Short mmCIF file of N, CA and C in Angstrom, two decimals:
data_model
loop_
_atom_site.label_atom_id
_atom_site.label_comp_id
_atom_site.label_asym_id
_atom_site.label_seq_id
_atom_site.Cartn_x
_atom_site.Cartn_y
_atom_site.Cartn_z
N UNK A 1 -52.52 54.38 -12.13
CA UNK A 1 -51.30 54.91 -11.49
C UNK A 1 -51.78 56.61 -10.91
N UNK A 2 -51.48 56.39 -10.12
CA UNK A 2 -51.75 57.78 -9.67
C UNK A 2 -51.00 59.21 -10.50
N UNK A 3 -51.36 60.60 -10.38
CA UNK A 3 -51.06 61.62 -11.52
C UNK A 3 -50.07 62.01 -10.98
N UNK A 4 -48.60 61.81 -11.09
CA UNK A 4 -47.08 62.37 -11.27
C UNK A 4 -47.28 63.95 -11.82
N UNK A 5 -47.71 64.72 -11.50
CA UNK A 5 -48.04 66.04 -11.77
C UNK A 5 -47.64 66.23 -10.58
N UNK A 6 -46.37 67.50 -10.10
CA UNK A 6 -45.98 67.79 -8.57
C UNK A 6 -47.07 68.84 -8.16
N UNK A 7 -47.75 68.45 -6.98
CA UNK A 7 -48.40 69.07 -5.85
C UNK A 7 -47.73 70.61 -5.39
N UNK A 8 -48.85 71.69 -5.91
CA UNK A 8 -48.37 73.17 -5.04
C UNK A 8 -47.52 72.65 -4.10
N UNK A 9 -46.14 73.73 -3.62
CA UNK A 9 -45.63 73.25 -2.49
C UNK A 9 -45.11 72.16 -1.77
N UNK A 10 -45.67 70.99 -2.26
CA UNK A 10 -45.08 69.63 -1.87
C UNK A 10 -43.67 68.85 -2.10
N UNK A 11 -43.01 69.96 -3.34
CA UNK A 11 -41.59 69.70 -3.19
C UNK A 11 -40.51 71.02 -4.09
N UNK A 12 -39.26 70.72 -4.11
CA UNK A 12 -38.67 71.38 -3.65
C UNK A 12 -36.85 71.54 -4.64
N UNK A 13 -36.48 72.15 -5.73
CA UNK A 13 -35.36 71.55 -6.56
C UNK A 13 -34.52 72.00 -4.78
N UNK A 14 -33.32 71.47 -5.81
CA UNK A 14 -32.64 71.29 -4.36
C UNK A 14 -31.94 72.93 -3.78
N UNK A 15 -31.94 73.28 -2.67
CA UNK A 15 -31.51 75.31 -3.21
C UNK A 15 -30.47 75.17 -2.96
N UNK A 16 -29.93 76.07 -2.72
CA UNK A 16 -28.48 77.17 -2.41
C UNK A 16 -28.53 77.44 -1.46
N UNK A 17 -27.87 77.23 -0.10
CA UNK A 17 -28.31 77.97 1.25
C UNK A 17 -27.28 77.82 1.75
N UNK A 18 -27.28 78.97 2.81
CA UNK A 18 -25.83 79.20 3.49
C UNK A 18 -24.90 78.53 4.77
N UNK A 19 -23.89 77.76 4.40
CA UNK A 19 -23.32 77.12 5.62
C UNK A 19 -24.10 77.90 6.78
N UNK A 20 -24.48 76.45 7.82
CA UNK A 20 -25.04 77.15 9.29
C UNK A 20 -23.73 75.68 10.05
N UNK A 21 -24.38 76.29 10.92
CA UNK A 21 -23.12 75.27 12.55
C UNK A 21 -24.08 73.85 12.47
N UNK A 22 -25.43 73.50 11.49
CA UNK A 22 -25.27 72.03 11.31
C UNK A 22 -24.62 71.47 10.15
N UNK A 23 -24.43 72.51 9.52
CA UNK A 23 -23.45 71.66 8.21
C UNK A 23 -21.84 71.42 8.67
N UNK A 24 -21.95 72.37 9.95
CA UNK A 24 -20.20 72.30 9.86
C UNK A 24 -20.66 71.26 11.13
N UNK A 25 -21.13 70.76 11.52
CA UNK A 25 -21.67 69.51 12.41
C UNK A 25 -21.02 68.05 11.40
N UNK A 26 -21.69 67.92 10.65
CA UNK A 26 -21.83 66.98 9.88
C UNK A 26 -20.35 67.31 8.43
N UNK A 27 -20.02 68.48 8.48
CA UNK A 27 -18.06 68.67 7.63
C UNK A 27 -17.91 67.39 8.65
N UNK A 28 -17.60 67.73 9.76
CA UNK A 28 -16.75 67.35 10.84
C UNK A 28 -16.95 65.33 10.93
N UNK A 29 -17.82 64.90 10.68
CA UNK A 29 -17.45 63.59 10.57
C UNK A 29 -16.82 63.62 8.88
N UNK A 30 -16.36 63.91 8.22
CA UNK A 30 -15.54 63.44 6.96
C UNK A 30 -16.66 62.86 6.24
N UNK A 31 -15.86 61.90 5.84
CA UNK A 31 -16.75 60.33 5.22
C UNK A 31 -16.75 59.32 5.67
N UNK A 32 -17.29 59.69 7.02
CA UNK A 32 -17.23 58.32 7.97
C UNK A 32 -18.85 58.00 7.36
N UNK A 33 -18.85 57.17 6.84
CA UNK A 33 -20.63 56.76 6.71
C UNK A 33 -21.43 56.89 8.11
N UNK A 34 -21.30 55.88 9.30
CA UNK A 34 -21.57 55.35 10.68
C UNK A 34 -21.87 56.66 11.33
N UNK A 35 -20.62 57.87 11.09
CA UNK A 35 -20.19 58.93 11.93
C UNK A 35 -21.65 59.77 11.32
N UNK A 36 -21.71 59.67 10.08
CA UNK A 36 -22.77 61.14 9.17
C UNK A 36 -24.23 60.64 9.63
N UNK A 37 -24.24 58.76 9.53
CA UNK A 37 -25.63 58.79 10.63
C UNK A 37 -26.13 59.06 11.46
N UNK A 38 -25.20 58.66 12.41
CA UNK A 38 -25.14 59.25 14.13
C UNK A 38 -25.84 60.75 13.76
N UNK A 39 -24.80 61.64 13.20
CA UNK A 39 -24.62 62.85 13.40
C UNK A 39 -25.84 63.55 12.99
N UNK A 40 -27.07 62.82 11.68
CA UNK A 40 -27.42 63.39 10.50
C UNK A 40 -28.68 63.08 11.11
N UNK A 41 -29.10 61.84 11.70
CA UNK A 41 -30.20 61.63 12.71
C UNK A 41 -30.19 62.45 14.08
N UNK A 42 -29.14 62.90 15.13
CA UNK A 42 -28.62 63.75 16.34
C UNK A 42 -29.47 64.94 15.18
N UNK A 43 -29.31 65.62 14.17
CA UNK A 43 -29.16 66.90 13.73
C UNK A 43 -30.97 66.75 13.69
N UNK A 44 -31.49 65.72 12.98
CA UNK A 44 -32.57 66.02 12.26
C UNK A 44 -33.74 66.13 13.45
N UNK A 45 -32.89 64.71 14.77
CA UNK A 45 -34.34 64.74 16.03
C UNK A 45 -33.90 66.19 16.90
N UNK A 46 -32.54 67.14 16.44
CA UNK A 46 -32.35 68.64 17.48
C UNK A 46 -33.43 69.42 16.67
N UNK A 47 -33.47 69.82 14.84
CA UNK A 47 -33.90 70.58 14.68
C UNK A 47 -34.91 70.77 13.89
N UNK A 48 -35.70 68.92 13.31
CA UNK A 48 -36.74 68.88 12.38
C UNK A 48 -38.00 67.90 13.75
N UNK A 49 -37.61 67.03 15.01
CA UNK A 49 -37.87 65.57 15.31
C UNK A 49 -38.06 65.05 14.39
N UNK A 50 -37.81 63.67 15.14
CA UNK A 50 -38.16 62.15 13.74
C UNK A 50 -38.56 61.59 14.90
N UNK A 51 -39.14 60.33 14.43
CA UNK A 51 -40.33 59.33 14.56
C UNK A 51 -39.08 58.41 14.17
N UNK A 52 -39.29 58.38 12.73
CA UNK A 52 -39.02 57.60 11.46
C UNK A 52 -37.47 58.11 10.82
N UNK A 53 -36.24 57.44 10.51
CA UNK A 53 -35.44 57.77 10.31
C UNK A 53 -34.79 56.84 8.96
N UNK A 54 -34.74 56.99 7.56
CA UNK A 54 -34.31 55.96 6.77
C UNK A 54 -33.66 56.49 6.06
N UNK A 55 -32.61 55.73 4.84
CA UNK A 55 -31.93 55.99 3.98
C UNK A 55 -32.02 55.13 3.11
N UNK A 56 -32.32 55.11 1.37
CA UNK A 56 -32.39 54.09 0.55
C UNK A 56 -31.36 54.46 -0.58
N UNK A 57 -30.92 53.39 -1.20
CA UNK A 57 -30.16 53.45 -2.59
C UNK A 57 -31.11 53.42 -3.23
N UNK A 58 -30.52 54.00 -4.11
CA UNK A 58 -31.73 53.70 -6.06
C UNK A 58 -31.22 53.16 -6.33
N UNK A 59 -31.56 52.24 -7.87
CA UNK A 59 -30.91 51.57 -8.29
C UNK A 59 -32.06 51.80 -10.34
N UNK A 60 -31.61 52.69 -10.92
CA UNK A 60 -31.73 53.22 -11.85
C UNK A 60 -32.43 51.88 -13.01
N UNK A 61 -31.57 51.03 -12.75
CA UNK A 61 -31.69 49.74 -13.65
C UNK A 61 -32.83 48.85 -13.56
N UNK A 62 -33.07 49.03 -12.32
CA UNK A 62 -34.08 48.01 -11.59
C UNK A 62 -35.28 49.41 -11.57
N UNK A 63 -35.23 50.63 -11.23
CA UNK A 63 -35.96 51.59 -10.54
C UNK A 63 -36.87 51.29 -9.34
N UNK A 64 -35.66 50.81 -8.67
CA UNK A 64 -36.87 50.41 -7.00
C UNK A 64 -35.10 51.58 -5.75
N UNK A 65 -35.57 51.23 -4.90
CA UNK A 65 -34.93 51.28 -3.92
C UNK A 65 -34.80 50.88 -2.95
N UNK A 66 -33.70 50.99 -2.36
CA UNK A 66 -33.02 49.57 -0.89
C UNK A 66 -32.39 50.51 0.03
N UNK A 67 -33.39 50.29 1.58
CA UNK A 67 -33.16 50.63 2.41
C UNK A 67 -32.04 49.89 2.60
N UNK A 68 -31.08 50.79 2.84
CA UNK A 68 -29.34 50.41 2.88
C UNK A 68 -29.44 51.07 4.79
N UNK A 69 -30.48 51.90 5.79
CA UNK A 69 -30.57 52.32 7.07
C UNK A 69 -32.25 52.85 7.61
N UNK A 70 -31.90 51.92 9.09
CA UNK A 70 -33.22 52.26 9.45
C UNK A 70 -33.47 52.36 11.12
N UNK A 71 -33.72 53.74 11.76
CA UNK A 71 -33.69 53.78 13.27
C UNK A 71 -34.89 52.94 13.28
N UNK A 72 -35.45 52.32 12.65
CA UNK A 72 -36.12 50.72 13.18
C UNK A 72 -36.22 49.75 12.62
N UNK A 73 -35.34 48.51 12.13
CA UNK A 73 -35.39 47.83 11.78
C UNK A 73 -36.21 47.21 12.00
N UNK A 74 -36.66 46.94 12.99
CA UNK A 74 -37.97 46.21 12.92
C UNK A 74 -38.96 45.62 12.17
N UNK A 75 -39.58 47.52 12.10
CA UNK A 75 -40.82 47.87 11.48
C UNK A 75 -40.10 48.02 9.61
N UNK A 76 -38.93 48.88 9.39
CA UNK A 76 -38.14 48.74 8.44
C UNK A 76 -37.10 48.35 8.36
N UNK A 77 -36.96 46.81 8.73
CA UNK A 77 -35.24 46.30 7.21
C UNK A 77 -34.59 46.83 6.49
N UNK A 78 -33.12 46.66 7.04
CA UNK A 78 -32.89 47.21 5.95
C UNK A 78 -32.33 45.93 4.14
N UNK A 79 -31.91 46.25 2.95
CA UNK A 79 -32.41 45.43 2.16
C UNK A 79 -33.23 44.80 1.73
N UNK A 80 -34.28 46.03 2.21
CA UNK A 80 -35.10 45.69 0.81
C UNK A 80 -36.05 46.74 -0.06
N UNK A 81 -35.84 45.48 -1.22
CA UNK A 81 -35.99 46.68 -2.69
C UNK A 81 -37.77 47.23 -2.43
N UNK A 82 -37.71 48.25 -2.50
CA UNK A 82 -39.26 49.23 -3.19
C UNK A 82 -39.37 49.60 -4.38
N UNK A 83 -40.44 49.38 -5.29
CA UNK A 83 -40.19 49.53 -7.04
C UNK A 83 -41.18 50.45 -6.84
N UNK A 84 -40.39 52.02 -6.15
CA UNK A 84 -40.41 53.50 -6.08
C UNK A 84 -40.44 54.32 -7.34
N UNK A 85 -39.48 53.50 -8.31
CA UNK A 85 -38.96 54.48 -9.21
C UNK A 85 -41.00 54.76 -9.97
N UNK A 86 -41.49 54.26 -10.66
CA UNK A 86 -42.77 54.29 -11.27
C UNK A 86 -43.57 55.08 -10.21
N UNK A 87 -43.31 55.71 -9.00
CA UNK A 87 -44.33 55.91 -8.22
C UNK A 87 -44.21 57.37 -8.72
N UNK A 88 -45.61 58.72 -7.80
CA UNK A 88 -45.31 60.02 -8.24
C UNK A 88 -44.19 60.48 -7.05
N UNK A 89 -43.69 60.07 -5.56
CA UNK A 89 -42.26 60.44 -4.92
C UNK A 89 -41.36 60.00 -6.34
N UNK A 90 -41.42 58.62 -6.66
CA UNK A 90 -40.23 58.45 -7.65
C UNK A 90 -40.22 59.34 -8.26
N UNK A 91 -41.21 59.89 -8.91
CA UNK A 91 -40.82 61.20 -9.87
C UNK A 91 -40.23 62.01 -10.06
N UNK A 92 -40.64 62.45 -8.53
CA UNK A 92 -40.35 63.55 -8.03
C UNK A 92 -38.69 63.88 -7.20
N UNK A 93 -38.49 62.65 -6.73
CA UNK A 93 -37.33 62.66 -5.98
C UNK A 93 -36.48 61.64 -6.72
N UNK A 94 -36.22 60.83 -7.57
CA UNK A 94 -35.43 59.83 -7.86
C UNK A 94 -35.12 60.47 -9.39
N UNK A 95 -36.65 60.64 -10.14
CA UNK A 95 -35.71 61.09 -11.08
C UNK A 95 -35.71 62.95 -11.54
N UNK A 96 -36.82 63.74 -10.69
CA UNK A 96 -36.51 64.68 -11.28
C UNK A 96 -35.10 65.70 -9.92
N UNK A 97 -35.11 64.77 -9.23
CA UNK A 97 -34.16 65.38 -7.79
C UNK A 97 -34.45 66.32 -7.10
N UNK A 98 -35.79 66.46 -6.67
CA UNK A 98 -36.35 67.52 -6.03
C UNK A 98 -36.83 67.03 -4.54
N UNK A 99 -36.16 67.12 -3.63
CA UNK A 99 -36.93 67.25 -2.53
C UNK A 99 -38.93 67.36 -1.78
N UNK A 100 -39.35 66.73 -1.11
CA UNK A 100 -41.15 66.02 -0.97
C UNK A 100 -41.47 66.58 0.20
N UNK A 101 -42.57 67.02 0.90
CA UNK A 101 -43.16 67.18 1.71
C UNK A 101 -44.57 66.64 1.95
N UNK A 102 -44.72 65.59 2.55
CA UNK A 102 -46.27 65.13 3.21
C UNK A 102 -46.28 65.79 4.60
N UNK A 103 -47.43 66.99 3.95
CA UNK A 103 -47.74 67.06 5.75
C UNK A 103 -48.45 66.47 6.31
N UNK A 104 -49.26 65.55 5.57
CA UNK A 104 -50.76 65.05 5.95
C UNK A 104 -51.21 63.19 6.14
N UNK A 105 -51.70 62.72 5.35
CA UNK A 105 -52.23 61.31 5.36
C UNK A 105 -52.72 61.72 3.81
N UNK A 106 -53.29 62.27 3.90
CA UNK A 106 -53.34 62.20 2.46
C UNK A 106 -52.32 62.22 1.40
N UNK A 107 -51.27 63.45 1.71
CA UNK A 107 -50.14 63.52 0.94
C UNK A 107 -49.29 62.44 0.66
N UNK A 108 -49.13 61.96 2.56
CA UNK A 108 -48.43 60.79 2.86
C UNK A 108 -48.99 59.49 1.41
N UNK A 109 -50.22 59.19 1.47
CA UNK A 109 -50.57 57.84 0.79
C UNK A 109 -50.51 58.33 -1.09
N UNK A 110 -50.41 59.79 -1.21
CA UNK A 110 -50.29 60.41 -3.02
C UNK A 110 -48.68 59.59 -3.20
N UNK A 111 -47.70 59.92 -1.86
CA UNK A 111 -46.19 59.90 -2.23
C UNK A 111 -46.11 58.59 -1.85
N UNK A 112 -46.51 57.81 -0.91
CA UNK A 112 -45.82 56.35 -0.81
C UNK A 112 -47.55 54.77 -0.58
N UNK A 113 -47.21 53.64 -1.76
CA UNK A 113 -48.48 53.33 -2.01
C UNK A 113 -48.57 52.55 -0.95
N UNK A 114 -47.58 52.07 -0.30
CA UNK A 114 -47.40 51.64 0.80
C UNK A 114 -47.85 51.99 2.64
N UNK A 115 -48.46 53.28 2.18
CA UNK A 115 -48.47 53.74 3.48
C UNK A 115 -49.18 53.09 4.78
N UNK A 116 -49.68 52.12 4.84
CA UNK A 116 -50.70 51.82 5.90
C UNK A 116 -49.73 51.77 7.46
N UNK A 117 -48.55 50.82 7.10
CA UNK A 117 -47.83 51.29 8.41
C UNK A 117 -47.20 52.34 8.64
N UNK A 118 -46.51 53.23 8.19
CA UNK A 118 -46.43 54.82 8.39
C UNK A 118 -48.03 54.85 9.14
N UNK A 119 -48.70 55.23 8.78
CA UNK A 119 -49.77 55.02 9.32
C UNK A 119 -50.09 55.05 10.99
N UNK A 120 -50.37 53.76 10.67
CA UNK A 120 -50.28 53.18 12.24
C UNK A 120 -49.59 53.09 12.77
N UNK A 121 -48.67 53.87 12.53
CA UNK A 121 -47.08 54.26 13.48
C UNK A 121 -47.19 55.87 13.77
N UNK A 122 -48.42 56.17 13.15
CA UNK A 122 -48.37 57.77 13.64
C UNK A 122 -47.53 58.59 13.07
N UNK A 123 -46.73 57.73 11.80
CA UNK A 123 -45.14 58.32 11.08
C UNK A 123 -46.27 59.49 9.82
N UNK A 124 -46.95 59.98 10.03
CA UNK A 124 -47.72 60.87 8.56
C UNK A 124 -46.66 62.02 7.68
N UNK A 125 -46.58 62.78 8.49
CA UNK A 125 -45.44 63.67 8.24
C UNK A 125 -44.40 63.07 7.84
N UNK A 126 -43.88 63.70 6.57
CA UNK A 126 -42.55 63.22 6.20
C UNK A 126 -41.53 64.18 4.75
N UNK A 127 -40.44 64.42 5.39
CA UNK A 127 -39.57 65.02 5.13
C UNK A 127 -38.49 64.29 3.99
N UNK A 128 -38.71 63.93 2.77
CA UNK A 128 -38.20 62.99 1.82
C UNK A 128 -36.83 63.78 0.60
N UNK A 129 -35.68 63.77 1.32
CA UNK A 129 -35.00 64.50 -0.40
C UNK A 129 -33.74 63.40 -0.98
N UNK A 130 -33.49 64.04 -1.90
CA UNK A 130 -32.15 63.00 -2.53
C UNK A 130 -30.96 63.17 -2.47
N UNK A 131 -30.28 62.86 -2.32
CA UNK A 131 -28.78 62.99 -1.82
C UNK A 131 -28.00 62.31 -3.34
N UNK A 132 -27.81 64.03 -3.62
CA UNK A 132 -27.21 63.86 -5.16
C UNK A 132 -25.41 64.03 -5.39
N UNK A 133 -24.86 64.01 -5.93
CA UNK A 133 -23.40 63.93 -6.70
C UNK A 133 -23.27 63.98 -8.14
N UNK A 134 -22.88 65.02 -8.46
CA UNK A 134 -22.45 65.39 -9.63
C UNK A 134 -24.02 64.61 -10.34
N UNK A 135 -24.77 65.61 -10.01
CA UNK A 135 -25.80 65.97 -10.67
C UNK A 135 -26.93 64.05 -10.57
N UNK A 136 -26.32 63.17 -10.06
CA UNK A 136 -26.74 61.96 -10.37
C UNK A 136 -27.28 61.50 -8.77
N UNK A 137 -28.55 61.30 -9.19
CA UNK A 137 -29.48 60.45 -7.74
C UNK A 137 -29.23 59.42 -7.22
N UNK A 138 -28.43 59.35 -6.35
CA UNK A 138 -27.57 58.18 -5.22
C UNK A 138 -28.93 57.69 -4.00
N UNK A 139 -29.45 58.42 -3.97
CA UNK A 139 -30.70 57.82 -2.79
C UNK A 139 -30.94 58.57 -2.68
N UNK A 140 -31.98 58.69 -1.44
CA UNK A 140 -33.07 59.18 -0.71
C UNK A 140 -32.83 59.18 0.73
N UNK A 141 -32.69 60.44 1.95
CA UNK A 141 -32.88 60.56 3.17
C UNK A 141 -34.78 60.05 3.77
N UNK A 142 -34.75 60.02 4.35
CA UNK A 142 -36.64 60.29 4.78
C UNK A 142 -36.30 60.46 6.06
N UNK A 143 -37.05 61.18 6.47
CA UNK A 143 -37.24 61.31 8.25
C UNK A 143 -39.24 61.82 8.16
N UNK A 144 -40.11 61.11 9.12
CA UNK A 144 -41.02 61.13 9.55
C UNK A 144 -41.62 61.15 11.36
N UNK A 145 -42.69 62.02 11.07
CA UNK A 145 -43.12 62.32 12.12
C UNK A 145 -45.08 62.64 12.14
N UNK A 146 -44.91 62.71 13.47
CA UNK A 146 -46.72 62.86 13.32
C UNK A 146 -47.72 63.73 12.04
N UNK A 147 -48.73 63.98 12.20
CA UNK A 147 -49.45 64.76 11.11
C UNK A 147 -48.67 65.99 11.57
N UNK A 148 -48.82 66.52 10.51
CA UNK A 148 -48.45 68.27 10.29
C UNK A 148 -47.07 68.96 11.07
N UNK A 149 -46.23 67.65 11.91
CA UNK A 149 -45.33 68.16 12.27
C UNK A 149 -44.17 69.17 10.97
N UNK A 150 -43.69 68.86 9.98
CA UNK A 150 -43.19 68.89 9.46
C UNK A 150 -43.41 70.82 8.28
N UNK A 151 -42.76 71.51 8.44
CA UNK A 151 -43.22 72.81 7.68
C UNK A 151 -42.88 73.31 6.25
N UNK A 152 -42.95 74.22 5.83
CA UNK A 152 -42.21 73.85 3.94
C UNK A 152 -40.88 74.68 4.25
N UNK A 153 -40.94 75.85 5.33
CA UNK A 153 -39.43 75.88 5.42
C UNK A 153 -38.62 75.22 6.31
N UNK A 154 -38.91 73.71 6.40
CA UNK A 154 -38.47 73.34 6.72
C UNK A 154 -37.07 72.40 6.04
N UNK A 155 -37.96 72.65 4.90
CA UNK A 155 -38.09 71.51 3.72
C UNK A 155 -36.37 71.77 2.66
N UNK A 156 -36.32 73.02 2.60
CA UNK A 156 -35.04 73.34 2.69
C UNK A 156 -33.47 73.55 3.42
N UNK A 157 -34.01 73.44 4.41
CA UNK A 157 -32.55 72.71 5.48
C UNK A 157 -32.05 71.89 5.10
N UNK A 158 -33.66 70.76 5.10
CA UNK A 158 -32.83 69.25 5.30
C UNK A 158 -32.95 69.27 4.15
N UNK A 159 -32.97 69.33 2.86
CA UNK A 159 -32.46 69.14 1.02
C UNK A 159 -30.95 69.27 1.15
N UNK A 160 -30.75 70.79 1.88
CA UNK A 160 -28.81 70.93 1.81
C UNK A 160 -28.35 69.92 3.18
N UNK A 161 -29.04 69.27 4.58
CA UNK A 161 -28.13 68.84 5.11
C UNK A 161 -27.89 66.98 4.15
N UNK A 162 -29.30 66.65 4.00
CA UNK A 162 -28.68 65.18 2.92
C UNK A 162 -28.07 64.78 2.07
N UNK A 163 -27.22 66.21 1.52
CA UNK A 163 -26.62 66.41 0.64
C UNK A 163 -25.34 65.38 1.74
N UNK A 164 -25.04 65.62 2.44
CA UNK A 164 -24.02 65.25 3.23
C UNK A 164 -23.50 63.33 3.24
N UNK A 165 -24.35 62.88 2.97
CA UNK A 165 -24.79 61.60 3.31
C UNK A 165 -24.35 60.54 2.08
N UNK A 166 -23.67 61.69 0.81
CA UNK A 166 -22.83 60.52 0.10
C UNK A 166 -22.00 59.53 0.08
N UNK A 167 -21.50 59.89 0.98
CA UNK A 167 -20.00 58.56 1.34
C UNK A 167 -21.34 57.25 2.00
N UNK A 168 -22.11 57.71 2.37
CA UNK A 168 -22.85 56.43 3.12
C UNK A 168 -23.19 54.97 1.39
N UNK A 169 -23.30 55.91 0.41
CA UNK A 169 -24.10 55.67 -0.46
C UNK A 169 -22.32 54.85 -0.93
N UNK A 170 -21.08 54.64 -0.41
CA UNK A 170 -19.62 54.38 -1.43
C UNK A 170 -19.72 52.50 -1.27
N UNK A 171 -19.59 52.65 -2.09
CA UNK A 171 -19.59 50.67 -1.66
C UNK A 171 -18.91 50.46 -0.60
N UNK A 172 -17.69 50.79 -0.61
CA UNK A 172 -16.58 50.46 1.40
C UNK A 172 -17.21 51.02 2.28
N UNK A 173 -18.57 52.08 2.48
CA UNK A 173 -19.57 52.49 3.54
C UNK A 173 -20.09 51.94 3.77
N UNK A 174 -20.59 51.09 2.77
CA UNK A 174 -22.06 50.51 3.61
C UNK A 174 -21.90 48.42 4.31
#
């Protein structure tokens, strides 16, 4: 198994940030899960650039995540369970509640044991952040783009925006 030591500059704790107009757009969606997903993806496309957007629900009893949303269901279908809890990525996001940035293929392979498809699709840069409620990780939202696309300063804003996705994880919203 890979070293689970956090890599310098690769992960951050959830930051406190003042609200921005992007936050206000998500606030306007209320608890409508579909509106939140659509607006969130639109914001990410505008602000960060997105080739792949997925949302994954965390089940700590199974130590696995399940994909509950994907903008590319042909390659990343919903309902798939993945054992990401025991990975370095899982240690950072799911267990420590820290957002993770992968700049390039080496960092992507550190994070994802199944990185081959992402590499083939040229989705090598990745921002992943935990969606938390009352200190508990409910799941993760991830966006991907070409190598080097995301920068360290993107991670803090992204990590605050994903917190608006909490309603996506309620049983009645899915």
